[in-house]
PDB file of C-alpha atoms in Angstrom:
ATOM      1  CA  UNK A  27     -14.295  13.140   7.677  1.00  0.00           C
ATOM      2  CA  UNK A  28     -10.565  14.390   7.188  1.00  0.00           C
ATOM      3  CA  UNK A  29      -9.059  10.933   6.318  1.00  0.00           C
ATOM      4  CA  UNK A  30     -10.042   7.459   5.216  1.00  0.00           C
ATOM      5  CA  UNK A  31     -11.917   5.640   7.839  1.00  0.00           C
ATOM      6  CA  UNK A  32     -12.446   1.842   8.257  1.00  0.00           C
ATOM      7  CA  UNK A  33     -14.755  -0.101  10.397  1.00  0.00           C
ATOM      8  CA  UNK A  34     -14.499  -2.091  12.533  1.00  0.00           C
ATOM      9  CA  UNK A  35     -10.882  -1.677  13.727  1.00  0.00           C
ATOM     10  CA  UNK A  36     -10.861  -5.382  14.713  1.00  0.00           C
ATOM     11  CA  UNK A  37     -13.102  -8.190  13.850  1.00  0.00           C
ATOM     12  CA  UNK A  38     -12.893 -11.755  15.326  1.00  0.00           C
ATOM     13  CA  UNK A  39     -15.023 -14.241  13.448  1.00  0.00           C
ATOM     14  CA  UNK A  40     -15.447 -18.127  13.339  1.00  0.00           C
ATOM     15  CA  UNK A  41     -14.416 -20.055  10.355  1.00  0.00           C
ATOM     16  CA  UNK A  42     -17.124 -20.404   7.809  1.00  0.00           C
ATOM     17  CA  UNK A  43     -18.873 -17.161   8.811  1.00  0.00           C
ATOM     18  CA  UNK A  44     -19.538 -14.126   6.521  1.00  0.00           C
ATOM     19  CA  UNK A  45     -17.880 -10.759   7.272  1.00  0.00           C
ATOM     20  CA  UNK A  46     -18.245  -7.263   5.881  1.00  0.00           C
ATOM     21  CA  UNK A  47     -15.541  -4.658   6.145  1.00  0.00           C
ATOM     22  CA  UNK A  48     -16.311  -0.924   5.464  1.00  0.00           C
ATOM     23  CA  UNK A  49     -14.199   1.793   4.143  1.00  0.00           C
ATOM     24  CA  UNK A  50     -15.234   5.491   4.091  1.00  0.00           C
ATOM     25  CA  UNK A  51     -12.896   7.355   1.723  1.00  0.00           C
ATOM     26  CA  UNK A  52     -11.960  11.003   1.759  1.00  0.00           C
ATOM     27  CA  UNK A  53     -14.650  13.169   0.221  1.00  0.00           C
ATOM     28  CA  UNK A  54     -14.332  13.739  -3.384  1.00  0.00           C
ATOM     29  CA  UNK A  55     -11.753  10.877  -3.968  1.00  0.00           C
ATOM     30  CA  UNK A  56     -12.954   8.850  -6.969  1.00  0.00           C
ATOM     31  CA  UNK A  57     -10.412   6.096  -6.685  1.00  0.00           C
ATOM     32  CA  UNK A  58     -10.544   3.586  -3.872  1.00  0.00           C
ATOM     33  CA  UNK A  59      -8.273   0.584  -3.274  1.00  0.00           C
ATOM     34  CA  UNK A  60      -8.556  -2.525  -0.961  1.00  0.00           C
ATOM     35  CA  UNK A  61      -5.415  -4.347   0.034  1.00  0.00           C
ATOM     36  CA  UNK A  62      -4.684  -7.219   2.342  1.00  0.00           C
ATOM     37  CA  UNK A  63      -1.424  -7.184   4.522  1.00  0.00           C
ATOM     38  CA  UNK A  64      -0.021 -10.055   6.373  1.00  0.00           C
ATOM     39  CA  UNK A  65       2.548  -9.803   9.073  1.00  0.00           C
ATOM     40  CA  UNK A  66       5.926  -8.748   7.573  1.00  0.00           C
ATOM     41  CA  UNK A  67       4.641  -8.397   4.031  1.00  0.00           C
ATOM     42  CA  UNK A  68       3.702  -5.458   1.819  1.00  0.00           C
ATOM     43  CA  UNK A  69       0.036  -4.445   0.951  1.00  0.00           C
ATOM     44  CA  UNK A  70      -1.320  -7.134  -1.372  1.00  0.00           C
ATOM     45  CA  UNK A  71      -3.622  -5.620  -3.997  1.00  0.00           C
ATOM     46  CA  UNK A  72      -7.241  -6.894  -3.948  1.00  0.00           C
ATOM     47  CA  UNK A  73      -9.420  -4.521  -5.865  1.00  0.00           C
ATOM     48  CA  UNK A  74      -9.508  -0.935  -7.478  1.00  0.00           C
ATOM     49  CA  UNK A  75     -12.716   1.179  -7.859  1.00  0.00           C
ATOM     50  CA  UNK A  76     -12.796   4.227 -10.059  1.00  0.00           C
ATOM     51  CA  UNK A  77     -16.280   5.764  -9.224  1.00  0.00           C
ATOM     52  CA  UNK A  78     -18.838   3.008  -8.660  1.00  0.00           C
ATOM     53  CA  UNK A  79     -17.305   0.537 -10.877  1.00  0.00           C
ATOM     54  CA  UNK A  80     -14.604  -2.112 -10.005  1.00  0.00           C
ATOM     55  CA  UNK A  81     -11.974  -1.133 -12.663  1.00  0.00           C
ATOM     56  CA  UNK A  82      -9.739  -3.930 -11.601  1.00  0.00           C
ATOM     57  CA  UNK A  83     -10.530  -6.983  -9.382  1.00  0.00           C
ATOM     58  CA  UNK A  84      -7.659  -9.163 -10.558  1.00  0.00           C
ATOM     59  CA  UNK A  85      -6.283  -9.279  -6.880  1.00  0.00           C
ATOM     60  CA  UNK A  86      -9.324 -10.943  -5.283  1.00  0.00           C
ATOM     61  CA  UNK A  87      -8.023 -14.478  -4.338  1.00  0.00           C
ATOM     62  CA  UNK A  88     -11.216 -16.225  -5.112  1.00  0.00           C
ATOM     63  CA  UNK A  89     -14.937 -15.966  -5.497  1.00  0.00           C
ATOM     64  CA  UNK A  90     -15.454 -15.922  -1.694  1.00  0.00           C
ATOM     65  CA  UNK A  91     -14.316 -12.258  -1.836  1.00  0.00           C
ATOM     66  CA  UNK A  92     -16.370  -9.435  -3.193  1.00  0.00           C
ATOM     67  CA  UNK A  93     -16.540  -5.693  -2.951  1.00  0.00           C
ATOM     68  CA  UNK A  94     -19.020  -3.021  -3.836  1.00  0.00           C
ATOM     69  CA  UNK A  95     -19.101   0.850  -3.979  1.00  0.00           C
ATOM     70  CA  UNK A  96     -22.771   1.546  -4.950  1.00  0.00           C
ATOM     71  CA  UNK A  97     -22.634   5.244  -4.849  1.00  0.00           C
ATOM     72  CA  UNK A  98     -19.053   6.013  -5.569  1.00  0.00           C
ATOM     73  CA  UNK A  99     -18.133   6.760  -1.986  1.00  0.00           C
ATOM     74  CA  UNK A 100     -18.364   4.159   0.830  1.00  0.00           C
ATOM     75  CA  UNK A 101     -17.126   0.599  -0.132  1.00  0.00           C
ATOM     76  CA  UNK A 102     -17.732  -2.667   1.505  1.00  0.00           C
ATOM     77  CA  UNK A 103     -15.439  -5.751   1.232  1.00  0.00           C
ATOM     78  CA  UNK A 104     -17.360  -9.030   1.808  1.00  0.00           C
ATOM     79  CA  UNK A 105     -15.825 -12.296   2.633  1.00  0.00           C
ATOM     80  CA  UNK A 106     -17.970 -15.442   2.511  1.00  0.00           C
ATOM     81  CA  UNK A 107     -17.262 -18.740   4.298  1.00  0.00           C
ATOM     82  CA  UNK A 108     -14.230 -17.254   6.091  1.00  0.00           C
ATOM     83  CA  UNK A 109     -11.037 -19.432   6.333  1.00  0.00           C
ATOM     84  CA  UNK A 110      -8.168 -19.215   8.867  1.00  0.00           C
ATOM     85  CA  UNK A 111      -5.909 -18.034   5.910  1.00  0.00           C
ATOM     86  CA  UNK A 112      -8.135 -14.946   5.565  1.00  0.00           C
ATOM     87  CA  UNK A 113      -6.643 -13.552   8.708  1.00  0.00           C
ATOM     88  CA  UNK A 114      -4.838 -10.369   8.015  1.00  0.00           C
ATOM     89  CA  UNK A 115      -5.127  -6.642   8.111  1.00  0.00           C
ATOM     90  CA  UNK A 116      -7.415  -5.344   5.486  1.00  0.00           C
ATOM     91  CA  UNK A 117      -6.399  -1.874   4.253  1.00  0.00           C
ATOM     92  CA  UNK A 118      -8.346   0.732   2.267  1.00  0.00           C
ATOM     93  CA  UNK A 119      -6.992   3.599   0.402  1.00  0.00           C
ATOM     94  CA  UNK A 120      -8.300   6.405  -1.644  1.00  0.00           C
ATOM     95  CA  UNK A 121      -7.036   9.097  -4.038  1.00  0.00           C
ATOM     96  CA  UNK A 122      -8.322  11.808  -6.185  1.00  0.00           C
ATOM     97  CA  UNK A 123      -8.229   9.549  -9.187  1.00  0.00           C
ATOM     98  CA  UNK A 124      -6.201   6.459 -10.056  1.00  0.00           C
ATOM     99  CA  UNK A 125      -2.512   6.507  -9.908  1.00  0.00           C
ATOM    100  CA  UNK A 126      -2.175   9.505  -7.601  1.00  0.00           C
ATOM    101  CA  UNK A 127      -1.323  10.210  -3.948  1.00  0.00           C
ATOM    102  CA  UNK A 128      -3.216   7.497  -2.018  1.00  0.00           C
ATOM    103  CA  UNK A 129      -4.111   8.002   1.554  1.00  0.00           C
ATOM    104  CA  UNK A 130      -4.600   4.807   3.654  1.00  0.00           C
ATOM    105  CA  UNK A 131      -7.143   3.989   6.501  1.00  0.00           C
ATOM    106  CA  UNK A 132      -5.940   2.494   9.668  1.00  0.00           C
ATOM    107  CA  UNK A 133      -7.062  -0.963   8.655  1.00  0.00           C
ATOM    108  CA  UNK A 134      -9.372  -3.678   9.861  1.00  0.00           C
ATOM    109  CA  UNK A 135      -7.653  -6.504  11.638  1.00  0.00           C
ATOM    110  CA  UNK A 136      -9.501  -9.661  10.743  1.00  0.00           C
ATOM    111  CA  UNK A 137      -9.029 -12.870  12.854  1.00  0.00           C
ATOM    112  CA  UNK A 138     -10.659 -16.084  11.779  1.00  0.00           C
ATOM    113  CA  UNK A 139     -10.746 -18.678  14.604  1.00  0.00           C
TER     114      UNK A 139
ATOM    115  CA  UNK B  17       0.131  -7.286 -14.720  1.00  0.00           C
ATOM    116  CA  UNK B  18       2.663  -4.956 -12.780  1.00  0.00           C
ATOM    117  CA  UNK B  19       5.167  -6.622 -10.508  1.00  0.00           C
ATOM    118  CA  UNK B  20       7.355  -4.616  -8.207  1.00  0.00           C
ATOM    119  CA  UNK B  21      10.509  -6.198  -6.606  1.00  0.00           C
ATOM    120  CA  UNK B  22      12.117  -4.496  -3.704  1.00  0.00           C
ATOM    121  CA  UNK B  23      15.369  -5.137  -1.961  1.00  0.00           C
ATOM    122  CA  UNK B  24      17.005  -5.452   0.465  1.00  0.00           C
ATOM    123  CA  UNK B  25      14.351  -6.872   2.749  1.00  0.00           C
ATOM    124  CA  UNK B  26      16.216  -5.675   5.860  1.00  0.00           C
ATOM    125  CA  UNK B  27      18.699  -2.975   6.085  1.00  0.00           C
ATOM    126  CA  UNK B  28      20.703  -1.742   9.124  1.00  0.00           C
ATOM    127  CA  UNK B  29      22.699   1.456   9.086  1.00  0.00           C
ATOM    128  CA  UNK B  30      24.531   3.504  11.701  1.00  0.00           C
ATOM    129  CA  UNK B  31      22.802   6.585  12.869  1.00  0.00           C
ATOM    130  CA  UNK B  32      24.062   9.504  10.566  1.00  0.00           C
ATOM    131  CA  UNK B  33      24.890   7.276   7.591  1.00  0.00           C
ATOM    132  CA  UNK B  34      22.810   6.971   4.418  1.00  0.00           C
ATOM    133  CA  UNK B  35      20.304   4.331   3.433  1.00  0.00           C
ATOM    134  CA  UNK B  36      19.432   3.160  -0.074  1.00  0.00           C
ATOM    135  CA  UNK B  37      16.461   0.995  -0.998  1.00  0.00           C
ATOM    136  CA  UNK B  38      15.942  -0.235  -4.543  1.00  0.00           C
ATOM    137  CA  UNK B  39      12.977  -1.304  -6.492  1.00  0.00           C
ATOM    138  CA  UNK B  40      12.348  -2.636 -10.002  1.00  0.00           C
ATOM    139  CA  UNK B  41       9.063  -2.804 -11.853  1.00  0.00           C
ATOM    140  CA  UNK B  42       7.898  -4.772 -14.867  1.00  0.00           C
ATOM    141  CA  UNK B  43       5.244  -2.625 -16.673  1.00  0.00           C
ATOM    142  CA  UNK B  44       6.953  -0.031 -18.930  1.00  0.00           C
ATOM    143  CA  UNK B  45       3.571   1.858 -18.971  1.00  0.00           C
ATOM    144  CA  UNK B  46       3.974   2.577 -15.256  1.00  0.00           C
ATOM    145  CA  UNK B  47       4.237   6.335 -14.602  1.00  0.00           C
ATOM    146  CA  UNK B  48       3.817   7.108 -10.960  1.00  0.00           C
ATOM    147  CA  UNK B  49       6.192   5.822  -8.265  1.00  0.00           C
ATOM    148  CA  UNK B  50       5.235   6.510  -4.580  1.00  0.00           C
ATOM    149  CA  UNK B  51       7.170   5.565  -1.470  1.00  0.00           C
ATOM    150  CA  UNK B  52       5.412   4.739   1.814  1.00  0.00           C
ATOM    151  CA  UNK B  53       6.763   4.513   5.453  1.00  0.00           C
ATOM    152  CA  UNK B  54       4.967   2.267   7.775  1.00  0.00           C
ATOM    153  CA  UNK B  55       5.705   2.171  11.564  1.00  0.00           C
ATOM    154  CA  UNK B  56       4.722  -0.689  13.716  1.00  0.00           C
ATOM    155  CA  UNK B  57       0.943  -0.880  14.101  1.00  0.00           C
ATOM    156  CA  UNK B  58       0.185   2.125  11.942  1.00  0.00           C
ATOM    157  CA  UNK B  59      -1.017   2.708   8.516  1.00  0.00           C
ATOM    158  CA  UNK B  60       1.340   3.312   5.597  1.00  0.00           C
ATOM    159  CA  UNK B  61       2.030   6.987   4.941  1.00  0.00           C
ATOM    160  CA  UNK B  62       3.413   8.546   1.763  1.00  0.00           C
ATOM    161  CA  UNK B  63       6.737  10.141   2.180  1.00  0.00           C
ATOM    162  CA  UNK B  64       7.708  10.939  -1.457  1.00  0.00           C
ATOM    163  CA  UNK B  65       6.495  10.148  -4.864  1.00  0.00           C
ATOM    164  CA  UNK B  66       7.865  10.725  -8.530  1.00  0.00           C
ATOM    165  CA  UNK B  67       6.396  10.676 -11.848  1.00  0.00           C
ATOM    166  CA  UNK B  68       7.973   9.254 -15.058  1.00  0.00           C
ATOM    167  CA  UNK B  69       8.693  12.562 -16.540  1.00  0.00           C
ATOM    168  CA  UNK B  70      11.153  13.392 -13.723  1.00  0.00           C
ATOM    169  CA  UNK B  71      14.442  11.688 -13.098  1.00  0.00           C
ATOM    170  CA  UNK B  72      15.017  12.754  -9.535  1.00  0.00           C
ATOM    171  CA  UNK B  73      13.139  14.410  -6.731  1.00  0.00           C
ATOM    172  CA  UNK B  74      14.418  15.660  -3.316  1.00  0.00           C
ATOM    173  CA  UNK B  75      12.660  16.481  -0.052  1.00  0.00           C
ATOM    174  CA  UNK B  76      15.149  17.433   2.711  1.00  0.00           C
ATOM    175  CA  UNK B  77      16.888  14.217   3.658  1.00  0.00           C
ATOM    176  CA  UNK B  78      14.887  12.001   1.331  1.00  0.00           C
ATOM    177  CA  UNK B  79      15.419  11.756  -2.438  1.00  0.00           C
ATOM    178  CA  UNK B  80      14.106   9.393  -5.134  1.00  0.00           C
ATOM    179  CA  UNK B  81      15.683   8.587  -8.434  1.00  0.00           C
ATOM    180  CA  UNK B  82      14.027   6.954 -11.308  1.00  0.00           C
ATOM    181  CA  UNK B  83      15.714   5.196 -14.370  1.00  0.00           C
ATOM    182  CA  UNK B  84      12.857   4.499 -16.889  1.00  0.00           C
ATOM    183  CA  UNK B  85      15.062   2.682 -19.341  1.00  0.00           C
ATOM    184  CA  UNK B  86      16.115   0.079 -16.743  1.00  0.00           C
ATOM    185  CA  UNK B  87      12.880   0.146 -14.962  1.00  0.00           C
ATOM    186  CA  UNK B  88      14.595   1.000 -11.653  1.00  0.00           C
ATOM    187  CA  UNK B  89      13.816   3.427  -8.929  1.00  0.00           C
ATOM    188  CA  UNK B  90      15.529   4.015  -5.510  1.00  0.00           C
ATOM    189  CA  UNK B  91      14.961   5.865  -2.293  1.00  0.00           C
ATOM    190  CA  UNK B  92      17.823   7.536  -0.713  1.00  0.00           C
ATOM    191  CA  UNK B  93      17.851   8.749   3.002  1.00  0.00           C
ATOM    192  CA  UNK B  94      20.769  10.662   4.110  1.00  0.00           C
ATOM    193  CA  UNK B  95      21.867  11.652   7.731  1.00  0.00           C
ATOM    194  CA  UNK B  96      19.688   8.876   9.133  1.00  0.00           C
ATOM    195  CA  UNK B  97      18.024   9.507  12.537  1.00  0.00           C
ATOM    196  CA  UNK B  98      16.379   7.034  15.018  1.00  0.00           C
ATOM    197  CA  UNK B  99      12.869   8.050  13.746  1.00  0.00           C
ATOM    198  CA  UNK B 100      13.685   6.723  10.310  1.00  0.00           C
ATOM    199  CA  UNK B 101      13.409   3.124  11.790  1.00  0.00           C
ATOM    200  CA  UNK B 102      10.349   1.703  10.066  1.00  0.00           C
ATOM    201  CA  UNK B 103       9.279  -0.442   7.041  1.00  0.00           C
ATOM    202  CA  UNK B 104       9.512   1.317   3.750  1.00  0.00           C
ATOM    203  CA  UNK B 105       7.381   0.251   0.641  1.00  0.00           C
ATOM    204  CA  UNK B 106       7.870   1.183  -2.925  1.00  0.00           C
ATOM    205  CA  UNK B 107       5.032   1.119  -5.393  1.00  0.00           C
ATOM    206  CA  UNK B 108       4.257   1.542  -9.146  1.00  0.00           C
ATOM    207  CA  UNK B 109       1.114   2.601 -10.941  1.00  0.00           C
ATOM    208  CA  UNK B 110      -0.110   3.597 -14.492  1.00  0.00           C
ATOM    209  CA  UNK B 111      -2.903   5.759 -13.539  1.00  0.00           C
ATOM    210  CA  UNK B 112      -4.889   2.983 -11.939  1.00  0.00           C
ATOM    211  CA  UNK B 113      -4.201   0.361  -9.306  1.00  0.00           C
ATOM    212  CA  UNK B 114      -1.159   0.888  -7.252  1.00  0.00           C
ATOM    213  CA  UNK B 115       1.207  -2.205  -6.722  1.00  0.00           C
ATOM    214  CA  UNK B 116       3.487  -2.530  -3.773  1.00  0.00           C
ATOM    215  CA  UNK B 117       6.731  -4.072  -3.249  1.00  0.00           C
ATOM    216  CA  UNK B 118       7.231  -6.513  -0.171  1.00  0.00           C
ATOM    217  CA  UNK B 119       9.001  -3.820   1.908  1.00  0.00           C
ATOM    218  CA  UNK B 120      12.215  -2.984   3.525  1.00  0.00           C
ATOM    219  CA  UNK B 121      12.735  -3.044   7.317  1.00  0.00           C
ATOM    220  CA  UNK B 122      15.214  -0.285   8.073  1.00  0.00           C
ATOM    221  CA  UNK B 123      17.054  -0.373  11.433  1.00  0.00           C
ATOM    222  CA  UNK B 124      18.980   2.728  12.504  1.00  0.00           C
ATOM    223  CA  UNK B 125      21.693   1.556  14.859  1.00  0.00           C
ATOM    224  CA  UNK B 126      22.829   4.048  17.685  1.00  0.00           C
TER     225      UNK B 126
END
């Protein structure tokens, strides 16, 4: 596709459930980033992939959060045992390589009830 | 790790006046500084960026300045228009992850 695509756009889940959020980056972009954005806040860094490997996962808040990018393209952010505090918009971005012009997806709004 | 501070958090300016948003960063190895604009309910979009080998960059009404010694960079918007109302984010990177500031909500007053 022409841009970064994220699915689903919205996800409502019950506390304690497992969720997966998908990001389809721009073709050819080797760098992929996940962020979490709460209302009125800036994008909070979660994890950065260079190719298939997680080059920096220092932003993941705890071990309930995990992300993969097995073929160096599509990435999935996985959240186990969701908590109400996980509610936020999860943004994905990609760039040709790290530290360059990054394009954002439209985000997935996660609501944990 | 990198830390980016941004201020002010809110800024109101009269239409036609200039707006300035300032950021500081902590990692002296950072070499890429993008600025993003986010309108309500939309994704952040890049408006201008600068690399550390350049002190200033201008694109029409928007300019960014960088002071590497002080680890400061600023966004300048001249002749502000109603469509400039949005939240603006600065960010810093050293060829890897991109770290964002908390944002400045810019209001353009009629």
